[in-house]
């Protein structure tokens, strides 16, 4: 272990190694008041920064889906609108609405399940007389509390590894971390899952040091909460298994608290006790899940609830025959877990394939092993990487010091491994699954690994106490750099990119989707358009290609929607009638993601485009033909704009281009050779340059 404090003398050796440092309380040194003050202020700062950063944003990402799904459950007791998303975040975020319940809209009987959340969510937020801003503000406020709890847990771990100074450094870094702040103030499930990933492996390792009924209950409650936080919570299973095997293979006797109990020695007895404890934890976790769904198996048990037409049958969800499908089938047939939770797990697995992604100019389907490492490298402050490296230096230095004091190298390495085992296992196993993930839609899916990173960075505090003058100066410089970047990017934490990517202004060249764009700049766009109208004396026609769930009309922004059909709940004319004016394009769509025509313009697309133009000229095209034609027009326009500097940027997620009628006609209808010559003659720098 890295610390030097001892556990009570009656504790078994391994328990002392696992605990790392003496817990405060009877027989232990109390935590100084000044340290509690630092931790409290850090948690309050984090909560305030996370909430105020998102307080004035419209609904972004999956917030409408989460709030609508959560409200539906509170009213009808069934989880049918968003079974694949985290139950806990949906229902925690809508808990404040219980004091002033909003109006929930009527659901058409013929509404397909796939589009139900879009239609019902739009009605719930914008057509039922509800105060959407108040619903978002209350939901975001309580979600920020989850992030603050994670900050405190990071301090708890860092203190046990590095002592008081390391704990305070880690909690300050966590309170200013742009990655945690970006997502803690939103009604999403990522931070909730991150908290319970860390808490579950922590309580499991605590349980492995000494078995007791109270520890089994706490670990089971945390595991159940994790499995309700996000379906990816099932990744905790191999983590817990590895930690259990590590404990089983250890030579030390197993302590367990029971009437007249004594430490258990021998592999067979330890295996029986650990296996029994693991089974008990699983039973408690299953009970938590059953309680969350009202101890009801059926997903559609309330006849008064809105019930969209199911489009995902169990046969279609489980047809791949994979490990998860077999597991779900077995649990379903035995009715061991609620149908709604099992369907959420099956839907999450079913949607793993076929998700589009964008990385460095390339749109692809499925996963890339380079995606998450690249996102991690460009979305993490470089100062944090430096502090993590210093934490490793401190760990090596502490081990060398103990070797010089008479502790063998093997014992030093072993104790260090056991102290940090939950963090190491969480970091390594989560990364192993991330590298093979088929869903490459956002850096936020790496959030669980940031807690171990921040805890490791807390070790840099050791250099402040025992390092050289150069080492102390380096720590101070890195911490100052980290804090300065956090304050500089505030409140646009989501848009943070380090210098490797050219900063936030160039982030969309590398990554889009939830890495930089969740629809957060809609209100800023409206303000810019109002200012532009005042400056020019009249508003030019506005054409909007918007990536986000918020309704622009409800926020006072009237525009012709263009090639963003999947994010618009209103009926619209297809193809959109576009001409000269202001083209406001979300960077995610500008890169072609979530359009029918991703990637560069090709000769094959030109042939299809010309054929559809002929069809549209001769007669009324079908909906499919008109939709395809609009997306081809948008792709041709993107090709035309690929080397043009935007007239303006809204935040870091919306680009604005001011085009004349002749430029739009050139982009959409001129022969391709003429279009390319015009682009070459213009010779402007690439878009955003």
PDB file of N, CA and C in Angstrom, residues 290 296-300 312-319 323-347:
ATOM      1  N   UNK A 290     -36.186  -5.557  -9.165  1.00  0.00           N
ATOM      2  CA  UNK A 290     -37.610  -5.882  -9.053  1.00  0.00           C
ATOM      3  C   UNK A 290     -38.381  -4.761  -8.351  1.00  0.00           C
ATOM      4  N   UNK A 296     -43.201  -6.286 -10.688  1.00  0.00           N
ATOM      5  CA  UNK A 296     -44.101  -6.713 -11.756  1.00  0.00           C
ATOM      6  C   UNK A 296     -43.255  -7.199 -12.922  1.00  0.00           C
ATOM      7  N   UNK A 297     -43.589  -8.367 -13.439  1.00  0.00           N
ATOM      8  CA  UNK A 297     -42.824  -8.914 -14.557  1.00  0.00           C
ATOM      9  C   UNK A 297     -43.211  -8.258 -15.871  1.00  0.00           C
ATOM     10  N   UNK A 298     -44.486  -8.126 -16.148  1.00  0.00           N
ATOM     11  CA  UNK A 298     -44.948  -7.674 -17.456  1.00  0.00           C
ATOM     12  C   UNK A 298     -44.563  -6.224 -17.726  1.00  0.00           C
ATOM     13  N   UNK A 299     -44.170  -5.978 -18.951  1.00  0.00           N
ATOM     14  CA  UNK A 299     -43.783  -4.632 -19.358  1.00  0.00           C
ATOM     15  C   UNK A 299     -45.008  -3.757 -19.618  1.00  0.00           C
ATOM     16  N   UNK A 300     -46.110  -4.355 -20.017  1.00  0.00           N
ATOM     17  CA  UNK A 300     -47.314  -3.596 -20.355  1.00  0.00           C
ATOM     18  C   UNK A 300     -48.457  -4.078 -19.465  1.00  0.00           C
ATOM     19  N   UNK A 312     -40.383  -4.089 -31.757  1.00  0.00           N
ATOM     20  CA  UNK A 312     -39.279  -4.982 -31.447  1.00  0.00           C
ATOM     21  C   UNK A 312     -39.816  -6.199 -30.711  1.00  0.00           C
ATOM     22  N   UNK A 313     -39.962  -7.293 -31.420  1.00  0.00           N
ATOM     23  CA  UNK A 313     -40.404  -8.529 -30.791  1.00  0.00           C
ATOM     24  C   UNK A 313     -39.196  -9.215 -30.154  1.00  0.00           C
ATOM     25  N   UNK A 314     -39.469 -10.115 -29.215  1.00  0.00           N
ATOM     26  CA  UNK A 314     -38.374 -10.839 -28.593  1.00  0.00           C
ATOM     27  C   UNK A 314     -37.599 -11.645 -29.630  1.00  0.00           C
ATOM     28  N   UNK A 315     -38.293 -12.150 -30.639  1.00  0.00           N
ATOM     29  CA  UNK A 315     -37.616 -12.929 -31.675  1.00  0.00           C
ATOM     30  C   UNK A 315     -36.617 -12.067 -32.445  1.00  0.00           C
ATOM     31  N   UNK A 316     -37.012 -10.837 -32.773  1.00  0.00           N
ATOM     32  CA  UNK A 316     -36.107  -9.966 -33.525  1.00  0.00           C
ATOM     33  C   UNK A 316     -34.955  -9.473 -32.651  1.00  0.00           C
ATOM     34  N   UNK A 317     -35.215  -9.254 -31.370  1.00  0.00           N
ATOM     35  CA  UNK A 317     -34.178  -8.739 -30.485  1.00  0.00           C
ATOM     36  C   UNK A 317     -33.130  -9.791 -30.142  1.00  0.00           C
ATOM     37  N   UNK A 318     -33.540 -11.053 -30.128  1.00  0.00           N
ATOM     38  CA  UNK A 318     -32.640 -12.112 -29.665  1.00  0.00           C
ATOM     39  C   UNK A 318     -32.158 -13.020 -30.787  1.00  0.00           C
ATOM     40  N   UNK A 319     -32.365 -12.617 -32.029  1.00  0.00           N
ATOM     41  CA  UNK A 319     -32.058 -13.518 -33.130  1.00  0.00           C
ATOM     42  C   UNK A 319     -30.572 -13.676 -33.400  1.00  0.00           C
ATOM     43  N   UNK A 323     -23.988 -14.213 -26.722  1.00  0.00           N
ATOM     44  CA  UNK A 323     -23.976 -14.525 -25.294  1.00  0.00           C
ATOM     45  C   UNK A 323     -25.059 -13.755 -24.549  1.00  0.00           C
ATOM     46  N   UNK A 324     -25.163 -12.448 -24.830  1.00  0.00           N
ATOM     47  CA  UNK A 324     -26.167 -11.643 -24.136  1.00  0.00           C
ATOM     48  C   UNK A 324     -27.571 -12.118 -24.488  1.00  0.00           C
ATOM     49  N   UNK A 325     -27.800 -12.477 -25.750  1.00  0.00           N
ATOM     50  CA  UNK A 325     -29.124 -12.956 -26.161  1.00  0.00           C
ATOM     51  C   UNK A 325     -29.489 -14.243 -25.425  1.00  0.00           C
ATOM     52  N   UNK A 326     -28.539 -15.152 -25.298  1.00  0.00           N
ATOM     53  CA  UNK A 326     -28.799 -16.391 -24.561  1.00  0.00           C
ATOM     54  C   UNK A 326     -29.080 -16.098 -23.086  1.00  0.00           C
ATOM     55  N   UNK A 327     -28.321 -15.163 -22.514  1.00  0.00           N
ATOM     56  CA  UNK A 327     -28.538 -14.800 -21.120  1.00  0.00           C
ATOM     57  C   UNK A 327     -29.923 -14.194 -20.926  1.00  0.00           C
ATOM     58  N   UNK A 328     -30.284 -13.247 -21.806  1.00  0.00           N
ATOM     59  CA  UNK A 328     -31.598 -12.615 -21.708  1.00  0.00           C
ATOM     60  C   UNK A 328     -32.706 -13.643 -21.892  1.00  0.00           C
ATOM     61  N   UNK A 329     -32.543 -14.555 -22.845  1.00  0.00           N
ATOM     62  CA  UNK A 329     -33.554 -15.585 -23.086  1.00  0.00           C
ATOM     63  C   UNK A 329     -33.747 -16.453 -21.847  1.00  0.00           C
ATOM     64  N   UNK A 330     -32.650 -16.833 -21.204  1.00  0.00           N
ATOM     65  CA  UNK A 330     -32.762 -17.656 -20.009  1.00  0.00           C
ATOM     66  C   UNK A 330     -33.441 -16.918 -18.873  1.00  0.00           C
ATOM     67  N   UNK A 331     -33.061 -15.671 -18.650  1.00  0.00           N
ATOM     68  CA  UNK A 331     -33.682 -14.887 -17.582  1.00  0.00           C
ATOM     69  C   UNK A 331     -35.148 -14.609 -17.877  1.00  0.00           C
ATOM     70  N   UNK A 332     -35.469 -14.421 -19.157  1.00  0.00           N
ATOM     71  CA  UNK A 332     -36.847 -14.157 -19.558  1.00  0.00           C
ATOM     72  C   UNK A 332     -37.723 -15.388 -19.339  1.00  0.00           C
ATOM     73  N   UNK A 333     -37.240 -16.541 -19.790  1.00  0.00           N
ATOM     74  CA  UNK A 333     -38.032 -17.759 -19.646  1.00  0.00           C
ATOM     75  C   UNK A 333     -38.252 -18.112 -18.180  1.00  0.00           C
ATOM     76  N   UNK A 334     -37.244 -17.852 -17.344  1.00  0.00           N
ATOM     77  CA  UNK A 334     -37.368 -18.173 -15.920  1.00  0.00           C
ATOM     78  C   UNK A 334     -38.028 -17.051 -15.132  1.00  0.00           C
ATOM     79  N   UNK A 335     -38.267 -15.913 -15.777  1.00  0.00           N
ATOM     80  CA  UNK A 335     -38.864 -14.746 -15.130  1.00  0.00           C
ATOM     81  C   UNK A 335     -38.074 -14.329 -13.887  1.00  0.00           C
ATOM     82  N   UNK A 336     -36.758 -14.313 -14.033  1.00  0.00           N
ATOM     83  CA  UNK A 336     -35.912 -13.956 -12.901  1.00  0.00           C
ATOM     84  C   UNK A 336     -35.750 -12.446 -12.747  1.00  0.00           C
ATOM     85  N   UNK A 337     -35.984 -11.699 -13.830  1.00  0.00           N
ATOM     86  CA  UNK A 337     -35.903 -10.242 -13.785  1.00  0.00           C
ATOM     87  C   UNK A 337     -37.073  -9.665 -14.566  1.00  0.00           C
ATOM     88  N   UNK A 338     -37.463  -8.407 -14.290  1.00  0.00           N
ATOM     89  CA  UNK A 338     -38.609  -7.796 -14.978  1.00  0.00           C
ATOM     90  C   UNK A 338     -38.415  -7.728 -16.489  1.00  0.00           C
ATOM     91  N   UNK A 339     -39.503  -7.893 -17.212  1.00  0.00           N
ATOM     92  CA  UNK A 339     -39.455  -7.897 -18.664  1.00  0.00           C
ATOM     93  C   UNK A 339     -38.939  -6.574 -19.216  1.00  0.00           C
ATOM     94  N   UNK A 340     -39.314  -5.454 -18.584  1.00  0.00           N
ATOM     95  CA  UNK A 340     -38.895  -4.145 -19.080  1.00  0.00           C
ATOM     96  C   UNK A 340     -37.375  -3.995 -19.021  1.00  0.00           C
ATOM     97  N   UNK A 341     -36.761  -4.450 -17.928  1.00  0.00           N
ATOM     98  CA  UNK A 341     -35.311  -4.341 -17.818  1.00  0.00           C
ATOM     99  C   UNK A 341     -34.634  -5.255 -18.831  1.00  0.00           C
ATOM    100  N   UNK A 342     -35.148  -6.447 -19.000  1.00  0.00           N
ATOM    101  CA  UNK A 342     -34.568  -7.378 -19.956  1.00  0.00           C
ATOM    102  C   UNK A 342     -34.707  -6.870 -21.389  1.00  0.00           C
ATOM    103  N   UNK A 343     -35.852  -6.239 -21.691  1.00  0.00           N
ATOM    104  CA  UNK A 343     -36.005  -5.701 -23.041  1.00  0.00           C
ATOM    105  C   UNK A 343     -35.048  -4.540 -23.278  1.00  0.00           C
ATOM    106  N   UNK A 344     -34.812  -3.734 -22.251  1.00  0.00           N
ATOM    107  CA  UNK A 344     -33.833  -2.666 -22.392  1.00  0.00           C
ATOM    108  C   UNK A 344     -32.449  -3.196 -22.702  1.00  0.00           C
ATOM    109  N   UNK A 345     -32.046  -4.263 -22.006  1.00  0.00           N
ATOM    110  CA  UNK A 345     -30.751  -4.877 -22.265  1.00  0.00           C
ATOM    111  C   UNK A 345     -30.695  -5.458 -23.673  1.00  0.00           C
ATOM    112  N   UNK A 346     -31.789  -6.114 -24.090  1.00  0.00           N
ATOM    113  CA  UNK A 346     -31.834  -6.707 -25.432  1.00  0.00           C
ATOM    114  C   UNK A 346     -31.806  -5.626 -26.504  1.00  0.00           C
ATOM    115  N   UNK A 347     -32.537  -4.526 -26.302  1.00  0.00           N
ATOM    116  CA  UNK A 347     -32.536  -3.452 -27.290  1.00  0.00           C
ATOM    117  C   UNK A 347     -31.167  -2.798 -27.383  1.00  0.00           C
TER     118      UNK A 347
END
